[in-house]
Short mmCIF file of C-alpha atoms in Angstrom, two decimals:
data_model
loop_
_atom_site.label_atom_id
_atom_site.label_comp_id
_atom_site.label_asym_id
_atom_site.label_seq_id
_atom_site.Cartn_x
_atom_site.Cartn_y
_atom_site.Cartn_z
CA MET A 135 0.00 0.00 0.00
CA PRO A 136 1.51 3.38 -1.01
CA SER A 137 2.15 6.07 1.56
CA LEU A 138 -0.66 8.61 1.27
CA ASN A 139 0.39 12.26 1.17
CA PHE A 140 -2.69 14.01 2.52
CA ARG A 141 -1.31 17.46 1.70
CA THR A 142 -1.38 16.72 -2.01
CA LEU A 143 -4.66 14.76 -1.99
CA ASP A 144 -7.46 16.38 -4.00
CA LEU A 145 -10.32 16.48 -1.49
CA ASN A 146 -12.83 16.56 -4.34
CA LEU A 147 -12.05 12.88 -4.77
CA LEU A 148 -13.62 12.24 -1.38
CA ARG A 149 -16.84 13.95 -2.47
CA VAL A 150 -17.01 11.66 -5.49
CA PHE A 151 -16.22 8.63 -3.37
CA ASP A 152 -18.98 9.56 -0.88
CA GLU A 153 -21.59 9.97 -3.61
CA VAL A 154 -20.69 6.70 -5.33
CA MET A 155 -20.80 4.89 -2.00
CA ALA A 156 -24.26 6.32 -1.33
CA GLU A 157 -25.62 5.50 -4.79
CA ARG A 158 -23.58 2.32 -5.58
CA ASN A 159 -23.94 3.40 -9.20
CA LEU A 160 -21.58 5.61 -11.25
CA THR A 161 -24.28 7.08 -13.48
CA ARG A 162 -26.51 8.16 -10.61
CA ALA A 163 -23.52 9.54 -8.71
CA ALA A 164 -22.49 11.56 -11.75
CA GLU A 165 -26.00 13.02 -11.99
CA LYS A 166 -25.99 13.98 -8.32
CA LEU A 167 -22.55 15.61 -8.67
CA ALA A 168 -23.45 17.31 -11.99
CA ILE A 169 -20.39 15.85 -13.72
CA THR A 170 -19.90 13.18 -16.39
CA GLN A 171 -19.57 9.48 -15.68
CA PRO A 172 -16.03 9.41 -17.13
CA ALA A 173 -15.12 12.16 -14.67
CA VAL A 174 -16.45 10.00 -11.83
CA SER A 175 -14.47 7.01 -13.07
CA ASN A 176 -11.31 9.12 -13.33
CA ALA A 177 -11.77 10.47 -9.80
CA LEU A 178 -12.17 6.94 -8.43
CA ARG A 179 -9.05 5.81 -10.31
CA ARG A 180 -7.03 8.63 -8.74
CA LEU A 181 -8.38 7.82 -5.28
CA ARG A 182 -7.58 4.12 -5.75
CA GLU A 183 -4.00 5.04 -6.61
CA ALA A 184 -3.78 7.30 -3.57
CA VAL A 185 -5.06 4.75 -1.03
CA GLY A 186 -3.77 1.59 -2.69
CA ASP A 187 -7.11 -0.23 -2.82
CA GLU A 188 -9.73 -0.96 -5.49
CA LEU A 189 -12.38 0.61 -3.21
CA LEU A 190 -15.29 -0.18 -5.59
CA VAL A 191 -15.69 -3.08 -7.99
CA ARG A 192 -18.32 -3.57 -10.66
CA SER A 193 -21.28 -5.78 -9.72
CA GLY A 194 -24.33 -6.15 -11.96
CA HIS A 195 -25.57 -2.69 -12.90
CA GLY A 196 -23.65 -0.95 -10.13
CA VAL A 197 -20.60 -1.21 -7.91
CA GLU A 198 -19.85 -2.92 -4.61
CA PRO A 199 -17.45 -1.54 -1.99
CA THR A 200 -14.39 -3.40 -0.78
CA PRO A 201 -13.81 -3.85 2.98
CA ARG A 202 -11.37 -0.93 2.82
CA ALA A 203 -14.07 1.30 1.30
CA LEU A 204 -16.61 0.28 3.93
CA ALA A 205 -14.11 1.10 6.67
CA LEU A 206 -13.20 4.46 5.10
CA TRP A 207 -16.66 5.71 4.21
CA PRO A 208 -18.07 6.55 7.68
CA ALA A 209 -15.13 8.83 8.46
CA VAL A 210 -15.36 10.51 5.05
CA ARG A 211 -19.11 10.94 5.36
CA GLN A 212 -18.86 12.39 8.84
CA ALA A 213 -16.12 14.83 7.86
CA LEU A 214 -18.04 16.03 4.79
CA GLY A 215 -21.22 16.35 6.85
CA GLN A 216 -19.51 18.44 9.50
CA LEU A 217 -18.01 20.69 6.84
CA GLN A 218 -21.37 21.13 5.13
CA GLU A 219 -23.08 21.89 8.43
CA SER A 220 -20.44 24.52 9.24
CA LEU A 221 -20.67 26.22 5.86
CA ALA A 222 -24.43 25.92 5.31
CA PRO A 223 -26.26 25.21 8.60
CA GLY A 224 -29.96 24.48 8.69
CA GLY A 225 -31.51 23.89 5.30
CA PHE A 226 -34.60 22.00 6.45
CA GLU A 227 -37.88 23.70 7.29
CA PRO A 228 -40.44 21.09 8.44
CA ALA A 229 -43.47 23.26 7.73
CA SER A 230 -42.59 23.59 4.03
CA ALA A 231 -40.48 20.49 3.41
CA GLN A 232 -41.48 17.85 0.86
CA ALA A 233 -39.81 14.52 1.61
CA THR A 234 -40.45 10.82 2.13
CA PHE A 235 -38.75 8.75 4.82
CA VAL A 236 -38.64 4.95 4.81
CA LEU A 237 -38.79 3.26 8.21
CA ALA A 238 -38.46 -0.44 9.05
CA MET A 239 -40.23 -1.73 12.14
CA ALA A 240 -42.33 -4.62 13.38
CA ASP A 241 -46.09 -4.27 13.58
CA ALA A 242 -46.01 -4.12 17.38
CA THR A 243 -43.57 -1.21 17.25
CA GLY A 244 -45.56 0.51 14.52
CA ALA A 245 -48.83 0.18 16.43
CA THR A 246 -47.18 1.85 19.41
CA LEU A 247 -45.09 4.52 17.71
CA ILE A 248 -46.81 5.49 14.46
CA PRO A 249 -49.96 7.16 15.91
CA PRO A 250 -48.06 9.81 17.93
CA LEU A 251 -45.52 10.15 15.10
CA ILE A 252 -48.24 10.88 12.55
CA GLU A 253 -49.92 13.32 14.94
CA ILE A 254 -46.70 15.35 15.15
CA THR A 255 -45.96 15.10 11.43
CA GLU A 256 -49.44 16.14 10.29
CA ARG A 257 -49.35 19.15 12.61
CA GLU A 258 -45.80 20.34 12.04
CA ALA A 259 -44.65 18.93 8.68
CA PRO A 260 -47.68 18.31 6.44
CA GLY A 261 -45.50 17.79 3.36
CA ILE A 262 -43.62 14.87 4.90
CA SER A 263 -44.62 11.30 4.01
CA LEU A 264 -43.64 8.15 5.85
CA ARG A 265 -43.34 4.70 4.33
CA VAL A 266 -43.15 1.84 6.85
CA ILE A 267 -41.87 -1.53 5.67
CA PRO A 268 -41.82 -4.79 7.68
CA LEU A 269 -38.74 -5.44 9.75
CA THR A 270 -37.44 -8.85 8.67
CA THR A 271 -34.25 -9.05 10.73
CA ARG A 272 -32.83 -8.33 14.17
CA ASP A 273 -29.81 -6.74 12.48
CA PRO A 274 -30.98 -4.13 9.94
CA ARG A 275 -27.54 -2.62 9.28
CA ARG A 276 -27.39 -3.97 5.73
CA LEU A 277 -30.65 -2.19 4.90
CA LEU A 278 -29.18 1.04 6.27
CA ASP A 279 -25.89 0.52 4.46
CA ASP A 280 -27.47 0.15 1.03
CA GLY A 281 -29.97 2.97 1.56
CA THR A 282 -33.08 0.80 1.45
CA ILE A 283 -34.33 2.47 4.63
CA ASP A 284 -33.65 5.74 6.44
CA MET A 285 -34.10 4.28 9.91
CA ALA A 286 -34.87 1.01 11.67
CA VAL A 287 -36.80 0.92 14.93
CA GLY A 288 -36.91 -2.20 17.07
CA TYR A 289 -35.13 -4.56 19.42
CA PHE A 290 -31.56 -5.08 18.17
CA PRO A 291 -29.52 -6.43 21.12
CA ALA A 292 -26.85 -8.26 19.10
CA ALA A 293 -26.33 -5.45 16.60
CA LEU A 294 -26.00 -2.80 19.32
CA ALA A 295 -23.64 -5.00 21.33
CA ASP A 296 -21.45 -5.34 18.24
CA LEU A 297 -21.44 -1.56 17.68
CA THR A 298 -20.46 -1.00 21.31
CA ALA A 299 -17.62 -3.51 21.04
CA ARG A 300 -16.34 -1.89 17.85
CA ALA A 301 -16.41 1.57 19.43
CA GLN A 302 -14.59 0.34 22.53
CA ALA A 303 -11.91 -1.15 20.27
CA ASP A 304 -11.50 2.27 18.60
CA ASN A 305 -12.82 0.96 15.29
CA VAL A 306 -14.81 3.19 12.97
CA VAL A 307 -18.51 2.71 13.71
CA ALA A 308 -20.86 3.21 10.77
CA HIS A 309 -24.15 3.40 12.67
CA GLU A 310 -25.75 5.44 15.43
CA SER A 311 -28.66 4.60 17.74
CA VAL A 312 -30.88 6.16 20.37
CA ARG A 313 -33.04 4.40 22.95
CA LEU A 314 -36.75 5.18 22.62
CA TYR A 315 -38.57 3.16 25.28
CA ALA A 316 -38.44 -0.09 27.22
CA SER A 317 -40.87 -2.94 27.77
CA GLN A 318 -40.85 -6.63 28.64
CA TYR A 319 -41.93 -9.83 26.94
CA VAL A 320 -44.74 -11.87 28.47
CA CYS A 321 -46.52 -15.13 27.73
CA VAL A 322 -49.91 -14.56 26.10
CA MET A 323 -52.82 -16.99 25.78
CA ARG A 324 -56.56 -16.97 25.31
CA ALA A 325 -58.89 -16.20 28.17
CA GLY A 326 -60.09 -19.53 29.48
CA HIS A 327 -56.89 -21.34 28.57
CA PRO A 328 -56.12 -24.18 31.05
CA LEU A 329 -52.97 -22.30 32.12
CA ALA A 330 -54.62 -18.89 32.45
CA ASP A 331 -55.74 -19.06 36.10
CA ALA A 332 -52.44 -19.63 37.93
CA PRO A 333 -48.76 -18.68 37.79
CA LEU A 334 -47.01 -20.36 34.88
CA SER A 335 -44.30 -22.87 35.75
CA LEU A 336 -41.35 -23.71 33.53
CA ASP A 337 -42.56 -27.31 33.17
CA GLN A 338 -46.01 -26.16 32.08
CA TYR A 339 -44.52 -23.70 29.64
CA CYS A 340 -42.25 -26.25 28.00
CA ALA A 341 -45.02 -28.87 27.79
CA ALA A 342 -47.41 -26.50 25.97
CA HIS A 343 -47.62 -25.90 22.21
CA HIS A 344 -46.28 -22.57 21.02
CA LEU A 345 -46.62 -19.95 18.31
CA LEU A 346 -43.37 -18.13 17.48
CA VAL A 347 -43.16 -14.63 15.99
CA SER A 348 -40.07 -14.70 13.77
CA PHE A 349 -39.25 -11.81 11.43
CA SER A 350 -36.91 -13.99 9.38
CA GLY A 351 -39.11 -17.08 9.41
CA LYS A 352 -36.57 -19.15 11.32
CA PRO A 353 -38.30 -21.47 13.85
CA TYR A 354 -35.97 -20.48 16.68
CA GLY A 355 -35.79 -17.26 18.68
CA PHE A 356 -34.32 -15.63 21.74
CA ILE A 357 -36.88 -17.39 23.96
CA ASP A 358 -35.48 -20.69 22.72
CA GLU A 359 -31.97 -19.44 23.47
CA ALA A 360 -33.02 -18.64 27.04
CA LEU A 361 -34.59 -22.09 27.41
CA ALA A 362 -31.52 -23.79 25.97
CA ALA A 363 -29.39 -22.06 28.60
CA LEU A 364 -31.56 -23.85 31.18
CA GLY A 365 -31.31 -27.18 29.35
CA ARG A 366 -34.96 -26.94 28.22
CA GLU A 367 -36.86 -26.57 24.97
CA ARG A 368 -40.40 -25.94 23.78
CA ARG A 369 -42.61 -27.31 20.99
CA ILE A 370 -43.21 -24.69 18.27
CA VAL A 371 -46.09 -25.71 16.03
CA LEU A 372 -46.61 -22.42 14.17
CA THR A 373 -44.30 -19.60 13.08
CA VAL A 374 -45.62 -16.24 11.82
CA ASN A 375 -43.93 -12.91 11.14
CA GLN A 376 -46.42 -10.50 12.75
CA PHE A 377 -47.34 -9.87 16.36
CA PHE A 378 -50.94 -8.96 15.41
CA THR A 379 -51.34 -12.31 13.67
CA ALA A 380 -49.95 -14.08 16.73
CA GLY A 381 -52.45 -12.33 19.00
CA ARG A 382 -55.41 -13.28 16.84
CA VAL A 383 -54.31 -16.92 16.51
CA VAL A 384 -53.76 -17.55 20.23
CA ALA A 385 -57.09 -15.87 21.02
CA THR A 386 -58.88 -18.79 19.34
CA THR A 387 -56.51 -21.71 20.01
CA ASP A 388 -54.63 -23.31 22.90
CA LEU A 389 -51.26 -22.11 21.60
CA LEU A 390 -49.07 -19.85 23.72
CA THR A 391 -47.11 -16.96 22.27
CA VAL A 392 -44.78 -14.23 23.51
CA LEU A 393 -45.60 -10.56 22.95
CA PRO A 394 -44.14 -7.25 24.13
CA LEU A 395 -46.13 -6.26 27.20
CA HIS A 396 -46.91 -2.78 25.90
CA PHE A 397 -48.48 -4.39 22.81
CA VAL A 398 -50.83 -6.83 24.56
CA GLY A 399 -53.55 -4.22 25.04
CA LEU A 400 -53.34 -3.16 21.40
CA ALA A 401 -53.60 -6.75 20.15
CA ASP A 402 -56.43 -7.66 22.51
CA VAL A 403 -59.25 -6.08 20.49
CA GLY A 404 -61.97 -8.30 21.95
CA GLY A 405 -60.81 -8.94 25.49
CA ASP A 406 -59.83 -12.46 24.45
CA LEU A 407 -56.23 -12.46 25.72
CA VAL A 408 -54.53 -12.81 29.08
CA TRP A 409 -50.84 -12.65 29.90
CA ARG A 410 -48.58 -14.22 32.46
CA PRO A 411 -44.95 -13.56 33.39
CA LEU A 412 -42.55 -15.86 31.60
CA PRO A 413 -41.10 -18.59 33.84
CA MET A 414 -37.50 -17.81 32.89
CA PRO A 415 -35.37 -14.66 33.24
CA LEU A 416 -35.14 -12.41 30.18
CA PRO A 417 -33.50 -9.02 29.70
CA THR A 418 -35.61 -5.89 29.40
CA VAL A 419 -36.75 -5.19 25.85
CA HIS A 420 -35.18 -1.94 24.68
CA VAL A 421 -36.67 -0.39 21.55
CA ASP A 422 -34.02 1.62 19.71
CA ALA A 423 -33.82 3.74 16.58
CA LEU A 424 -30.85 2.83 14.38
CA TRP A 425 -29.48 4.79 11.42
CA HIS A 426 -26.34 5.17 9.32
CA ARG A 427 -23.76 7.74 10.37
CA ARG A 428 -23.69 9.19 6.86
CA ARG A 429 -27.04 10.81 7.75
CA LEU A 430 -25.74 12.21 11.04
CA TYR A 431 -25.44 15.80 9.79
CA ASP A 432 -28.34 15.69 7.33
CA PRO A 433 -30.83 18.32 8.63
CA ALA A 434 -33.84 16.37 7.34
CA HIS A 435 -32.71 13.18 8.98
CA ARG A 436 -31.91 15.04 12.19
CA TRP A 437 -35.52 16.28 12.22
CA LEU A 438 -36.71 12.69 11.69
CA ARG A 439 -34.64 11.41 14.61
CA GLU A 440 -35.81 14.16 16.94
CA THR A 441 -39.44 13.69 15.90
CA ILE A 442 -39.37 9.92 16.46
CA ALA A 443 -37.84 10.50 19.89
CA ARG A 444 -40.66 12.94 20.68
CA ALA A 445 -43.25 10.43 19.48
CA ALA A 446 -41.71 7.76 21.70
CA ARG A 447 -42.12 10.02 24.73
CA ASN A 448 -45.85 10.15 23.92
CA THR A 449 -46.29 6.37 23.88
CA PRO A 450 -48.13 4.73 26.79
CA THR A 451 -45.99 4.03 29.82
CA PRO A 452 -45.15 0.28 29.82
CA ILE A 453 -46.92 -1.77 32.45
CA THR A 454 -44.82 -3.14 35.31
CA LEU A 455 -44.90 -6.91 35.60
CA ARG A 456 -46.76 -8.33 38.60
CA ASP A 457 -46.13 -11.71 40.19
#
């Protein structure tokens, strides 16, 4: 790898690199930069020579970053964002803005968070539109990396633990998060279920038949991990990808499911559900907003983050578990 002389580096190359990384397409990046595609290609060639890495390689109709590019981009994006904010602060007026934000979240999170979020948006930013797509993973960083979504909201314990470990090791961290609210998971069943009238034991829980909510469709979740740590397992007879569906199914069957406590009241539209504390220890459920650091200094995205945090403060206070 050649020794990089930063004093002679053309910083315009970093602007081109940032745009290509965001678009993953040379033609679209050229349009955004108002230059020709050959000029983009030439800038990338010069940057490759300066850093001694391919940075971006052709893939299908676009380009894919190398590990070196992925490591470099967050720092470049942050530096460019800080410079832009210093030279041209502001730039986003909610009352007159026209924009669409794409959010990924589970239906339980959406049912809790979207009503207060829409109330704020309709009142303060009537030109803003929100598009909510299903959350299909507990680690949405890839969706943030490729620009599919602007923000993910949900329970991401493994992803956040990895980000914390990277930061503690002084590695460049590409994502930011903020905690919105906390809840707990509980066992939910139909009213009149044979297990509904007494505390739920671990033996009873493991002997019952279960419905699993799995965003990815995999028939194994964090409840099963907690049981495995105790040397136990449960019988899963149905897997679905929505909490609302789970609530409706267990209301008319003898299956048990696990729902966030703050969501039980929203799912129980007919008074058909009861809940009991789970018979094994589980960590508190923290609902976090997660986004890519390249949007850190984007005024529109900053407004989105602040507005979602405000909406979260207007959600119902989670119920405290009772024995």
